[in-house]
Structures are given as C-alpha cells and as structure tokens.
Amino acid sequence: DTGVSQNPRHKITKRGQNVTFRCDPISEHNRLYWYRQTLGQGPEFLTYFQNEAQLEKSRLLSDRFSAERPKGSFSTLEIQRTEQGDSAMYLCASSLAGSEAFFGQGTRLTVV
Amino acid sequence: AQTVTQSQPEMSVQEAETVTLSCTYDTSESDYYLFWYKQPPSRQMILVIRQEAYKQQNATENRFSVNFQKAAKSFSLKISDSQLGDAAMYFCAYYEGDSSYKLIFGSGTRLLVRP
C-alpha cells in the first residue's frame, strides 16, 4: 500500500497519560500535515512540516502537543497529560508542492 | 480570517438522481484553491474535485461538477446519476497556497443515497 499510513488506528487512554501517534506519508511527499477532527465537524489544522522543518503551528496546538518529523520521513504527534477534550480523530496528510493532499485513515483517540 | 461554511448538515438523494451540495467561503485573497473532499464512513478522506480561483471554467470530474461563483464566494458540488457508493460526508475546503499551507474545511454535509 503506497498511501498515507497512520498507527495506531484506535487508542483508548486514561486521562493524564501520554500518547504518541505515527504517520508514514507517501514516500516522495515532502509536505506533511496533521489535522484534528471532532464528531460532526470538519478537520482543523494542527501543524505542517516541509521536509523535517515544522513551518506552521495552529493555536490549537497547546504546549501539551508536540510533533516531529525526523529526517523528513515519518512523523509523530505526541499528546502529554491527555484530557477528555483531546478525544478526536487525528488525521495525517501528505503532499508535494502544488498538488493535492492525500489523507490517512486517521487515529481515533478516546480519553476516559 | 478565511472561513468555509456548509449550511446543509444532511442531504438525501434518490439513486440515479442529481444532488447539489452548497458551500460558501470568505476571503480577501484573489488567488486560492477550492476543493471538495469525500469521507466515507470509517475510511480516509479522498479528493473529489478541485478548482483554481483564477480559472473561470468550472471543474468537472466524471459525474462530479462544480459551480464556482467567485464574486459571490460560492462553490457548490453537483453529483449527477447518484450511486449508492456516493453516500459519505462531503467537505468543502479552501487553500491559499504557499502563503499559508493549510486547508480550511467546512463542517461537512452528510449525503444519503436512497436505493
């Protein structure tokens, strides 16, 4: 499968725990995005990488959230001290400059 | 700030009929892109159609076409000959290009297709 891959697909965690999600973009794509989608809403932008550089971060990305993309390949999104309000679908997308974004299937996080 | 509004939370269409999904947006920019994405239940979002703002001609992809009204900031999606597989959430999205990088999505329209 050469699409965008996200792991895990589902994550249930207790409030206060840390979680980490992984995204493997399409191999030649240099742009990578993270979005958050809550029930009944459209995705909201969280952050953007061009290669390994994090070029844009949303105000939604509080200091409990951190994202990395070492060596411009896969990316991780970590949430520290999770809260119930963090429950959502976390979507990753990748693209080449000037082309459409391809989305992964997402990681559904449930904080209990 | 740019915003995208989809005023139809849910639409229903009979199989083989035509349906139009509405989208309006707000921007002060003249160059941008507009997209319709489809998100089937528990499946990934896929691009249905894109429109560059500088193009006057409306985009068409097989059974999917758009009505792009730049002055009115309106971007509707028409689905002809609706099929059961068209049932999904549809999101309208705005992209400014390399000045911003991010897609701004509307809240979505759930499309139901009746057999």
Coordinates of C-alpha atoms in Angstrom, one line a residue, chain A residues 3-4 9 31 33 35 37 40-45 48 50 55-56 89 91 97-106, chain B residues 1 33 35 37 39 42-48 50 89 91 95 97-108 110:
Chain A
G3 CA -0.9 5.6 0.6
V4 CA -0.6 7.6 3.9
R9 CA -6.0 3.2 14.2
R31 CA 4.9 18.1 2.9
Y33 CA 0.2 17.9 7.8
Y35 CA -5.4 17.8 11.5
Q37 CA -11.4 16.2 13.6
G40 CA -19.7 16.3 13.3
Q41 CA -17.0 18.8 12.3
G42 CA -14.6 19.3 9.5
P43 CA -10.9 18.7 10.1
E44 CA -9.0 21.5 11.9
F45 CA -5.3 22.2 11.0
Y48 CA 2.7 21.5 8.9
Q50 CA 8.1 20.7 4.9
L55 CA 6.8 25.6 9.4
E56 CA 3.4 26.3 10.8
M89 CA -9.8 11.7 15.2
L91 CA -5.6 12.9 10.6
A97 CA 4.2 21.2 -3.6
G98 CA 1.3 22.4 -5.7
S99 CA -0.5 19.1 -5.6
E100 CA -3.4 17.7 -3.7
A101 CA -3.2 16.4 -0.1
F102 CA -3.6 12.7 0.5
F103 CA -5.1 11.7 3.8
G104 CA -4.5 8.7 6.0
Q105 CA -7.3 6.8 7.7
G106 CA -6.7 8.6 11.0
Chain B
A1 CA -9.5 35.0 8.7
Y33 CA -7.9 26.9 -4.5
F35 CA -11.7 21.5 -3.0
Y37 CA -13.4 16.0 -0.3
Q39 CA -15.1 10.9 3.6
S42 CA -14.5 4.8 8.7
R43 CA -12.5 5.4 5.6
Q44 CA -10.0 8.0 4.6
M45 CA -10.8 11.3 3.0
I46 CA -10.3 11.5 -0.7
L47 CA -10.3 14.4 -3.1
V48 CA -13.3 14.6 -5.4
R50 CA -10.5 20.9 -7.2
M89 CA -19.6 13.1 4.4
F91 CA -16.3 18.6 3.0
Y95 CA -6.5 26.5 0.3
G97 CA -1.4 28.1 -1.4
D98 CA 2.1 28.6 -0.2
S99 CA 1.3 31.7 1.8
S100 CA -0.5 29.5 4.4
Y101 CA -0.2 25.8 3.5
K102 CA -3.2 24.7 5.5
L103 CA -6.6 23.6 4.2
I104 CA -9.6 25.2 5.9
F105 CA -12.6 22.9 6.0
G106 CA -16.3 23.4 6.3
S107 CA -18.3 21.4 8.8
G108 CA -19.4 18.9 6.2
R110 CA -23.7 14.1 5.1

